[in-house]
Amino acid sequence: MRHLLPGTTASRGMALGRARLVQPSRYLVDTRPLGEDEVDSEIEKLHRALDTARLELRELRGKLHGALAREVSEFIDAHTLLLDDPELLRGLDDLVRIGHYRPGAALKKQRDRLAAIFEAMDDPYLRSRKEDIDQVINRVISALQRQTSVEERKIAARVGEILIADSIAPADMAHLAGNGLLGVVASSGSPYSHSAILARSLDLPMLVGVRDALSTIHDDDLILLDSERGEAVVHPTAQDLSRYRAWQREAAQEGRRLATLANAPTRTRDGVDIRLYANAEMAPDIASARARGADGVGLYRTEFLFLRHKGLPSEDEQFIAYRDLVLGMGGLPVTIRTLDLGADKADAAGLAIRGEENPALGVRGVRLSLRYPAVFTTQIRAILRAACYGPVRVLVPMVTQPDELIAVRTLFKLARQELKRENVDLPEKLSLGAMIEVPAAAINVRELLEHADFLAIGTNDLAQYVLAADRGNDALENIYNPLQPALLRLISHVLTAGRRARKPVSLCGEIGGDVNFTAMLLALGLCEFSMHPGQLLLVRDRIASLDFHMLRKHAPKLIRARSHEEVAEMLGKIMLASQAVCSESISVNAPVL
Ligand code: PEP
Ligand code: MG
C-alpha cells in the first residue's frame, strides 16, 4: 500500500529504486565489569579493533579514484584523525584500565560523552559533527564484534538501490556512489552533516530526519525518493511514476541549460553586471567554484582549518592551505576571513575563554583574535605570504567598532615589517574588509567605512543579532526570517553607505545563494553575491530573468513594510511584474558601486 514518509531535504533530486536497509548499530554491549586479570587482554582487543578501523579507512581511500577520491579524502581524513585523537584513545584506555569497562561499553561511553559536547554547540554545522563520532565509533564497535567489519562488505553489495539507514558515513557514501547508489533516506542526521555536503556534491538525492524509515520500509520495497518535495514514497503508484518521469525529462533539460551558463556573464535582463563569488571551506569547493564560473572566492572560512587540526595549525600549514586556495583560483580574487571562533568552538583549538555563559555574545571572531595576538599574528603572516601568489583580500569577522579594524591593521603592519626583515616576499597592498554581522557595525557603517576597504554582509549572524533569535534554533523559524523589514533596512543602509563611499559591499550569508531572495537583494541594490558554489548557476540564471532598475524602484516600499509576511507578498508581485517587463533600451555596463 502506498504511503508517504516526510523528511528534510539534504540534497535535492529524485530517485526510484529498491530499498536496502542498514539497521543502526544498537550498541549491544556487555556492561558487566572486567576482572583485574582481563584488563590487559581487553585493552589489546580494543587496540586491534582500532587498528582494523584505521585499515578499513586506508583501504577505502585506496579504492576511490579521480575526482571522487579528492572529494572524499577530507572526510576520510577527519575520521582517521578522530581514530588517532589522543584524548579519545586515552579516555578509552582509562575506562578499561581504571573503570574496568569492557571495550564495547567504553566505546559507547566515550561516544555519549563526545556526542553531548557536539550537541551543545551553537553552530548547526559543528553540531552535526556528532554524526562523525557516531560513524567512527560504530566502525570500531563493528570491528570489535567481528574482528573485521563485515558490515562494509554487506553495504558494498547494496548498489543500484536506495539506502535506508540511520545515518551513513561519508566514506561509505562515496564508495557506494562510485558503484551506482541512487539515493539515501536517513532516519536521523542534518542537512549540515558531512554526508549531506558530500551527497550534494555527488548530486545524490538524500533525505534526512525520516523518522519512521527503518520501521516502516522493508528490504526490496519500491521507493520513490523525492527530495524535491522532501518525502519518500513507499510503493509509488502509476501517477507517482509519471511525475518521476516528468521530473527526469525536466532535470535533463535544465541540466543542459544550466551547464551552458557556466561560462556566461552574470547580467540582469536590463544589462547590469553582477558579481558572483563562492563561499569556500574545503578543497572541492574551489574546483566547483571554478567549474561554475565564479568571479572569485567571497568568503574563505579559515576556522575549518583550525577545527580539523589537532591543536593550532602552524604558520607553514596555514600558508600552504591559503597558497593552494589562491593558486586554485587561478588569478581570481580570494577573500580570506580571519579566524571566526567563539568560546563554543575555540575549545578545539585550545583558545576558549572559560566560563562564558553566552558564547554567541562573547569573545568571538575578531574579539578572540585580538585576545591572542600571537596566534593571530601567525595567521596574518601566513596570509601575507600566500598573498604573493595571487590577489587576496582579508575579511575580519564580528567587527563591532572601528578600533578593532585599526588594531588588525596595526598587526598586519607589524607582521609585514617582521617578514621584510626576514627577506620574505610580500604583496604590495592587501585590502582589509569588515564583515557586517553586528547590528552596531551596520548602524554605524559610515564610521567603519573610514577604516575598511570593503564590506561583506554576513546575514546569517546579522539576522540572529538583529532579531535576538539563535540561528540554529528551529523553534524560532517565524522570527528568524530573512524577510524581516528590520533586516532589510539594515542591509539597504549598509549598501547605500558603501555606494556613497565608493567601496565594494558583498553579501555572503545563506540568503545570497537562495534564489528565493535574489530579487529582494537586487532590489536593495546588492551587486556582489557570495554563496555555496553549488548555487552559482541557479542564481546566475535567476539574475538573468530579473530587471535590476525596475526592482530598485521598489526598495523604499520593501524596507517600509510592516512584517515579513508583507514583504513576501510584495516580492511575489514585484517579481512577476519585473519578469513581465521588456528590458528595451536600458543598458548599464557596470554595477553602480
Ligand atoms: C554570516 O554570518 O552570514 C556568515 C557568512 O558567516 P558564518 O555563517 O560563517 O558565521
Ligand atoms: Mg557569521
XYZ file of C-alpha atoms and ligand atoms in Angstrom:
604
model
C 0.000 0.000 0.000
C 1.362 3.438 -0.965
C 2.471 5.589 1.914
C 4.438 8.771 2.330
C 7.293 9.401 4.734
C 8.189 13.059 5.180
C 11.764 14.168 5.782
C 14.161 17.085 5.396
C 15.903 17.582 2.066
C 19.655 17.298 2.477
C 20.371 17.003 -1.246
C 17.847 17.713 -3.993
C 16.725 15.427 -6.793
C 14.618 12.297 -7.264
C 15.423 8.593 -7.494
C 13.451 5.399 -7.993
C 14.836 2.146 -6.635
C 14.562 -0.827 -4.317
C 15.104 -0.232 -0.630
C 18.151 -1.631 1.131
C 18.057 -1.318 4.874
C 21.083 -0.838 7.069
C 19.982 -1.197 10.664
C 21.510 1.222 13.130
C 24.225 -0.104 15.315
C 22.425 -0.922 18.504
C 25.449 -0.707 20.745
C 24.696 -4.145 22.175
C 27.429 -4.039 24.725
C 28.348 -6.159 27.643
C 28.154 -3.912 30.700
C 29.489 -6.393 33.267
C 32.709 -5.028 34.834
C 36.009 -6.601 33.855
C 38.028 -8.696 36.241
C 41.526 -7.342 37.003
C 43.123 -10.269 35.120
C 41.129 -9.495 31.959
C 42.234 -5.876 31.601
C 45.370 -6.391 29.507
C 43.787 -8.766 27.015
C 40.737 -6.489 26.625
C 42.968 -3.461 26.019
C 44.698 -5.491 23.339
C 41.333 -6.370 21.772
C 40.319 -2.707 21.775
C 43.540 -1.678 20.061
C 43.160 -4.422 17.460
C 39.670 -3.104 16.674
C 41.004 0.448 16.360
C 43.724 -0.801 14.002
C 41.137 -2.645 11.915
C 39.025 0.506 11.640
C 42.101 2.516 10.561
C 42.979 -0.138 7.998
C 39.436 -0.115 6.599
C 39.618 3.622 6.082
C 43.006 3.319 4.379
C 41.675 0.562 2.109
C 38.615 2.613 1.315
C 40.806 5.536 0.310
C 42.796 3.192 -1.959
C 39.614 2.060 -3.699
C 38.487 5.574 -4.631
C 39.803 7.154 -7.752
C 39.883 10.503 -9.521
C 37.567 13.322 -8.531
C 35.698 11.139 -6.057
C 38.898 10.408 -4.142
C 39.576 14.130 -3.878
C 36.048 14.879 -2.695
C 36.112 12.207 -0.054
C 39.630 12.350 1.269
C 38.660 15.248 3.572
C 36.050 13.088 5.222
C 38.264 10.025 5.456
C 40.964 12.236 6.969
C 38.506 13.632 9.507
C 37.539 10.111 10.569
C 41.158 8.943 10.636
C 42.055 11.944 12.796
C 39.263 11.063 15.203
C 40.593 7.499 15.429
C 44.006 8.884 16.361
C 42.751 11.537 18.739
C 44.922 11.200 21.869
C 42.112 12.368 24.134
C 39.703 9.786 22.737
C 42.296 6.998 22.974
C 43.459 7.951 26.470
C 39.829 8.127 27.619
C 39.143 4.655 26.220
C 42.215 3.132 27.835
C 41.360 4.739 31.187
C 37.801 3.481 31.042
C 39.021 -0.086 30.504
C 42.059 0.049 32.799
C 40.731 2.151 35.665
C 36.968 1.947 35.216
C 37.026 -1.770 34.294
C 34.663 -1.157 31.391
C 34.640 -3.760 28.632
C 35.873 -2.216 25.300
C 32.374 -2.045 23.772
C 30.976 -0.305 26.846
C 33.969 2.060 26.929
C 33.380 2.986 23.282
C 29.712 3.650 23.957
C 30.552 5.807 26.985
C 33.073 7.880 25.028
C 30.606 8.203 22.168
C 27.896 9.527 24.531
C 30.301 11.978 26.166
C 31.586 13.402 22.865
C 28.111 13.451 21.320
C 26.886 15.563 24.264
C 29.716 18.076 23.696
C 28.929 18.396 19.976
C 25.187 18.539 20.567
C 25.651 21.514 22.903
C 27.417 23.533 20.182
C 25.678 26.572 18.767
C 26.743 26.187 15.189
C 24.484 23.688 13.373
C 27.391 22.629 11.147
C 29.532 21.737 14.143
C 26.586 20.212 15.964
C 26.177 17.844 13.059
C 29.781 16.610 13.621
C 28.165 14.294 16.178
C 27.400 12.064 13.216
C 31.107 11.668 12.509
C 31.690 10.497 16.082
C 28.824 8.020 15.725
C 30.142 6.691 12.471
C 33.714 6.308 13.667
C 32.701 4.596 16.904
C 30.254 2.374 15.008
C 33.107 1.282 12.806
C 35.256 0.366 15.806
C 32.404 -1.423 17.606
C 31.670 -3.356 14.477
C 35.353 -4.284 14.116
C 35.383 -5.271 17.774
C 32.383 -7.527 17.447
C 33.552 -9.294 14.336
C 37.261 -8.508 14.384
C 36.705 -7.493 10.777
C 33.905 -5.274 9.605
C 31.506 -7.426 7.596
C 29.077 -4.524 7.545
C 31.086 -2.713 4.938
C 31.133 -5.737 2.675
C 27.380 -6.055 3.148
C 26.917 -2.400 2.258
C 29.178 -2.786 -0.746
C 26.719 -5.252 -2.262
C 23.890 -2.772 -1.939
C 24.385 -0.809 -5.098
C 21.901 0.454 -7.653
C 19.464 0.879 -4.816
C 18.219 3.381 -2.292
C 19.906 3.082 1.044
C 17.663 3.293 4.106
C 19.824 3.856 7.163
C 20.030 5.574 10.493
C 22.942 7.557 9.089
C 25.696 6.869 6.576
C 29.393 7.623 6.873
C 30.706 9.890 4.073
C 33.388 7.354 3.177
C 30.753 4.652 2.694
C 28.583 7.019 0.700
C 31.443 7.835 -1.653
C 32.217 4.177 -2.108
C 28.586 3.332 -2.866
C 28.068 6.329 -5.145
C 31.028 5.136 -7.173
C 29.187 1.830 -7.571
C 25.839 3.258 -8.539
C 23.920 4.025 -5.335
C 20.818 6.018 -6.325
C 19.918 7.880 -3.156
C 19.811 7.871 0.613
C 16.984 8.024 3.134
C 18.343 8.555 6.646
C 16.215 8.408 9.769
C 18.485 10.842 11.632
C 21.099 13.419 10.638
C 21.049 17.001 9.467
C 21.476 18.862 6.161
C 24.724 20.272 7.620
C 26.390 16.861 8.091
C 29.481 15.808 6.144
C 27.371 13.153 4.424
C 24.800 15.722 3.341
C 27.511 18.039 1.995
C 29.005 15.128 0.091
C 25.623 13.991 -1.252
C 25.126 17.489 -2.676
C 28.489 17.467 -4.394
C 27.822 13.982 -5.764
C 24.336 15.008 -6.955
C 22.884 12.143 -4.958
C 19.366 12.840 -3.641
C 19.211 12.495 0.131
C 16.560 12.923 2.804
C 17.393 13.133 6.497
C 15.171 13.003 9.556
C 12.777 10.452 8.031
C 11.747 9.266 11.478
C 9.950 6.020 10.660
C 12.099 4.940 7.733
C 13.691 1.931 9.413
C 10.491 0.667 10.998
C 8.135 1.055 8.027
C 10.312 0.344 4.976
C 11.352 -3.237 4.222
C 14.159 -4.614 2.104
C 13.168 -4.646 -1.597
C 10.223 -2.251 -1.197
C 9.984 0.030 -4.236
C 10.804 3.584 -3.148
C 10.404 6.876 -4.974
C 12.806 9.217 -3.205
C 11.520 12.726 -3.831
C 13.991 15.198 -2.372
C 12.348 17.986 -4.359
C 9.243 17.693 -2.174
C 11.066 16.297 0.878
C 9.351 12.907 1.012
C 9.907 9.227 0.359
C 7.034 7.415 -1.355
C 6.883 3.726 -0.433
C 5.145 1.581 -3.114
C 4.609 4.507 -5.541
C 1.559 4.483 -7.820
C 1.494 4.889 -11.612
C 0.776 8.565 -11.040
C 3.902 8.927 -8.870
C 5.949 7.224 -11.556
C 4.747 9.544 -14.291
C 5.666 12.503 -12.018
C 9.124 10.977 -11.700
C 9.481 10.608 -15.477
C 8.391 14.205 -15.992
C 10.975 15.316 -13.425
C 13.693 13.286 -15.197
C 12.888 14.960 -18.520
C 12.864 18.427 -16.945
C 16.041 17.775 -14.943
C 17.905 16.652 -18.065
C 16.760 19.739 -19.945
C 17.528 22.037 -17.004
C 20.963 20.461 -16.533
C 21.854 21.089 -20.186
C 20.578 24.640 -19.986
C 22.393 25.461 -16.719
C 25.649 23.930 -17.961
C 25.672 26.488 -20.761
C 25.614 29.190 -18.085
C 28.953 28.128 -16.552
C 30.896 30.463 -18.815
C 28.199 33.071 -19.282
C 28.442 36.522 -17.712
C 26.173 37.264 -14.764
C 23.919 40.001 -16.062
C 20.402 41.137 -15.288
C 17.862 41.317 -18.072
C 18.402 45.077 -18.319
C 22.176 44.634 -18.702
C 23.577 45.258 -15.208
C 26.643 43.141 -14.493
C 26.553 41.367 -11.151
C 29.490 39.622 -9.457
C 29.041 36.113 -8.130
C 31.640 34.848 -5.671
C 31.918 31.484 -3.965
C 31.933 30.669 -0.257
C 34.584 28.017 0.343
C 35.551 25.817 3.220
C 37.195 22.822 1.623
C 39.314 21.968 -1.407
C 36.407 20.579 -3.517
C 34.645 23.948 -3.212
C 37.473 25.584 -5.149
C 37.182 23.218 -8.119
C 33.437 23.597 -8.017
C 33.675 27.413 -7.933
C 35.990 27.441 -10.960
C 33.829 24.993 -12.904
C 30.777 27.197 -12.436
C 32.472 30.420 -13.407
C 32.682 32.162 -10.023
C 34.251 35.629 -10.087
C 36.443 34.632 -7.130
C 36.101 33.486 -3.537
C 33.999 35.908 -1.490
C 34.405 34.069 1.808
C 37.010 31.506 2.827
C 36.186 30.350 6.348
C 39.603 29.688 7.901
C 38.206 28.288 11.145
C 37.638 24.930 9.422
C 41.393 24.628 9.102
C 41.671 25.113 12.847
C 38.803 22.784 13.715
C 40.114 19.930 11.576
C 43.509 20.273 13.160
C 44.778 18.796 16.387
C 45.981 21.903 18.234
C 46.767 25.079 16.321
C 47.898 24.854 12.685
C 51.435 26.214 12.253
C 52.275 29.234 10.076
C 53.557 26.924 7.336
C 50.460 24.702 7.436
C 48.241 27.757 7.145
C 50.425 29.254 4.435
C 50.152 26.087 2.326
C 46.358 25.978 2.700
C 45.959 29.665 1.764
C 48.505 29.485 -1.065
C 46.769 26.435 -2.568
C 43.470 28.272 -2.352
C 44.938 31.299 -4.148
C 46.617 29.135 -6.798
C 43.435 27.072 -7.189
C 41.509 30.199 -8.144
C 43.981 30.954 -10.945
C 44.307 34.714 -10.558
C 40.746 35.452 -9.439
C 40.376 37.389 -6.178
C 40.224 35.388 -2.964
C 38.773 36.741 0.270
C 40.312 35.069 3.319
C 38.337 35.550 6.508
C 40.442 35.625 9.656
C 39.627 33.162 12.389
C 35.964 33.202 13.462
C 35.891 31.024 16.558
C 33.770 31.612 19.629
C 34.008 30.095 23.099
C 31.836 27.228 21.929
C 34.246 26.245 19.143
C 37.507 27.663 20.425
C 37.984 24.723 22.793
C 39.108 22.552 19.902
C 41.930 24.993 19.205
C 42.712 25.420 22.917
C 41.685 29.096 22.821
C 38.453 29.022 24.807
C 37.742 31.788 27.273
C 36.439 29.975 30.337
C 33.019 30.455 31.875
C 31.260 32.350 29.074
C 27.555 31.916 29.628
C 26.547 33.211 26.239
C 29.209 32.366 23.638
C 27.283 33.901 20.706
C 27.564 37.239 22.505
C 31.012 36.546 23.871
C 34.650 36.664 22.843
C 34.112 35.575 19.249
C 35.649 36.367 15.848
C 37.971 39.376 15.846
C 37.433 39.752 19.604
C 39.092 36.373 20.155
C 41.836 37.054 17.600
C 42.772 40.303 19.333
C 42.780 38.489 22.678
C 45.506 36.165 21.321
C 47.798 38.436 19.253
C 50.493 35.742 18.894
C 48.024 33.222 17.417
C 46.527 35.950 15.234
C 49.939 37.098 14.034
C 50.733 33.534 12.908
C 47.618 33.626 10.746
C 48.406 37.128 9.473
C 51.948 36.082 8.474
C 50.577 33.035 6.628
C 48.052 35.210 4.770
C 50.688 37.801 3.828
C 52.987 35.086 2.460
C 50.157 33.459 0.466
C 49.112 36.828 -0.955
C 52.220 36.823 -3.170
C 50.627 34.082 -5.259
C 47.552 35.994 -6.415
C 45.014 38.660 -5.451
C 43.988 38.295 -1.798
C 41.626 40.359 0.348
C 41.346 39.955 4.116
C 37.977 39.894 5.814
C 37.563 40.431 9.555
C 34.586 38.741 11.248
C 32.344 40.056 14.042
C 33.562 43.645 13.867
C 31.628 45.955 16.214
C 33.560 49.221 16.086
C 36.387 50.874 14.111
C 39.088 50.392 16.776
C 39.041 46.642 16.091
C 39.852 47.214 12.426
C 42.537 49.722 13.386
C 44.096 47.105 15.710
C 44.015 44.468 12.950
C 45.659 46.886 10.519
C 48.410 47.580 13.050
C 49.059 43.849 13.479
C 49.266 43.474 9.684
C 51.734 46.353 9.543
C 53.915 44.833 12.254
C 53.836 41.390 10.608
C 54.824 42.999 7.303
C 57.830 44.698 8.911
C 58.838 41.430 10.560
C 58.583 39.474 7.281
C 60.500 42.163 5.446
C 63.347 41.822 7.929
C 63.284 38.095 7.189
C 63.552 38.852 3.445
C 60.223 37.199 2.705
C 58.378 38.253 -0.481
C 55.398 40.440 0.329
C 52.350 41.583 -1.631
C 52.179 45.273 -2.432
C 48.826 46.009 -0.943
C 46.192 43.968 0.793
C 42.600 45.167 1.102
C 41.176 44.849 4.583
C 37.424 44.463 4.928
C 34.904 44.101 7.722
C 32.052 41.646 7.989
C 28.820 43.340 8.889
C 27.244 40.933 11.346
C 26.826 43.005 14.496
C 23.913 45.496 14.412
C 26.158 48.275 15.787
C 28.510 47.825 12.823
C 25.578 48.037 10.410
C 24.103 51.124 12.067
C 27.453 52.944 12.317
C 28.704 51.666 8.983
C 29.887 55.098 7.822
C 32.462 55.261 10.633
C 33.594 51.735 9.821
C 33.944 52.585 6.138
C 36.585 55.154 7.039
C 38.803 52.215 8.024
C 37.595 49.365 5.786
C 38.467 48.887 2.106
C 35.371 46.739 1.542
C 32.479 45.161 3.439
C 30.778 41.767 3.433
C 27.336 41.476 4.984
C 27.005 38.252 6.989
C 23.255 37.910 7.140
C 23.355 34.572 8.987
C 24.645 36.335 12.068
C 23.262 39.802 11.390
C 19.753 38.305 11.376
C 20.362 36.432 14.613
C 21.643 39.525 16.398
C 19.058 41.958 14.982
C 16.201 39.604 15.768
C 17.668 38.193 19.011
C 16.936 34.739 17.597
C 19.500 31.923 17.677
C 20.266 31.000 14.043
C 20.273 27.281 14.915
C 17.024 27.177 16.880
C 14.195 25.597 14.824
C 11.602 26.878 17.285
C 12.282 30.468 16.167
C 11.654 29.933 12.450
C 8.895 32.523 12.366
C 11.145 35.202 13.870
C 14.463 34.260 12.234
C 13.193 35.181 8.789
C 15.442 36.917 6.234
C 12.476 38.978 5.009
C 12.095 40.802 8.326
C 11.848 44.500 7.390
C 14.329 45.468 10.147
C 16.960 43.300 8.490
C 16.178 44.684 5.011
C 16.525 48.201 6.338
C 19.974 47.453 7.724
C 21.122 45.728 4.522
C 19.895 48.659 2.476
C 21.584 51.142 4.833
C 24.930 49.324 4.520
C 24.672 49.072 0.715
C 23.867 52.759 0.386
C 26.783 53.731 2.640
C 29.143 51.511 0.611
C 27.982 53.055 -2.652
C 28.474 56.583 -1.310
C 31.960 55.715 -0.037
C 32.708 54.003 -3.385
C 33.720 50.830 -1.613
C 32.525 47.341 -2.614
C 29.925 45.611 -0.460
C 29.119 41.923 -0.900
C 26.730 39.627 0.938
C 27.847 36.127 1.959
C 25.096 34.799 4.234
C 22.994 31.828 3.112
C 20.358 34.074 1.508
C 22.958 35.155 -1.065
C 22.717 31.702 -2.649
C 18.981 31.215 -2.267
C 17.098 32.132 -5.440
C 14.048 32.983 -3.346
C 15.891 36.091 -2.118
C 17.721 37.121 -5.295
C 15.098 39.649 -6.436
C 14.895 41.183 -2.974
C 18.678 41.586 -2.728
C 18.874 43.169 -6.177
C 16.034 45.486 -5.176
C 18.086 46.595 -2.177
C 20.988 47.352 -4.549
C 23.258 44.344 -3.992
C 25.661 43.746 -6.892
C 28.100 41.270 -5.306
C 26.805 37.931 -4.059
C 28.835 35.184 -2.391
C 27.399 31.689 -1.993
C 27.978 27.957 -1.848
C 29.397 27.072 -5.305
C 26.545 24.641 -5.951
C 24.149 27.623 -6.122
C 26.117 29.741 -8.589
C 24.393 28.644 -11.802
C 20.909 28.796 -10.324
C 21.466 32.332 -9.046
C 23.067 33.410 -12.343
C 20.028 32.052 -14.133
C 17.624 33.844 -11.786
C 19.512 37.130 -12.157
C 19.233 36.896 -15.950
C 15.455 36.841 -15.630
C 15.227 39.968 -13.458
C 15.161 43.666 -14.228
C 17.545 45.495 -11.881
C 16.296 49.056 -12.388
C 12.708 48.076 -12.027
C 13.457 46.132 -8.842
C 15.428 49.067 -7.397
C 12.339 51.298 -7.627
C 10.589 49.039 -5.137
C 13.296 49.210 -2.448
C 11.705 52.052 -0.395
C 8.412 50.188 -0.261
C 10.052 46.929 0.766
C 12.009 48.350 3.662
C 8.966 50.217 4.909
C 6.845 47.047 5.063
C 5.364 46.154 8.438
C 6.077 42.446 8.575
C 7.994 39.721 6.796
C 4.661 38.391 5.518
C 4.002 41.771 3.884
C 7.486 41.748 2.318
C 6.877 38.237 0.945
C 3.592 39.306 -0.589
C 5.113 42.429 -2.176
C 8.030 40.444 -3.540
C 5.757 37.950 -5.243
C 4.012 40.779 -7.088
C 7.214 42.682 -7.878
C 8.907 39.610 -9.299
C 6.069 38.854 -11.618
C 5.999 42.440 -12.811
C 9.798 42.517 -13.233
C 9.767 39.391 -15.346
C 6.911 40.707 -17.462
C 8.535 43.999 -18.425
C 10.747 44.089 -21.518
C 14.240 45.436 -20.972
C 14.049 47.572 -24.168
C 16.905 50.035 -24.415
C 18.189 50.188 -20.830
C 21.852 49.248 -20.779
C 24.268 49.706 -17.917
C 27.733 48.244 -18.177
C 28.954 48.333 -14.618
C 27.344 47.977 -11.216
C 26.541 51.248 -9.518
C 29.110 50.505 -6.760
C 27.265 35.036 8.238
O 27.205 35.213 9.459
O 26.358 35.376 7.441
C 28.452 34.381 7.648
C 28.621 34.301 6.340
O 29.361 33.854 8.499
P 29.186 32.429 9.208
O 27.987 31.741 8.623
O 30.467 31.705 8.965
O 29.000 32.821 10.645
Mg 28.970 34.926 10.665
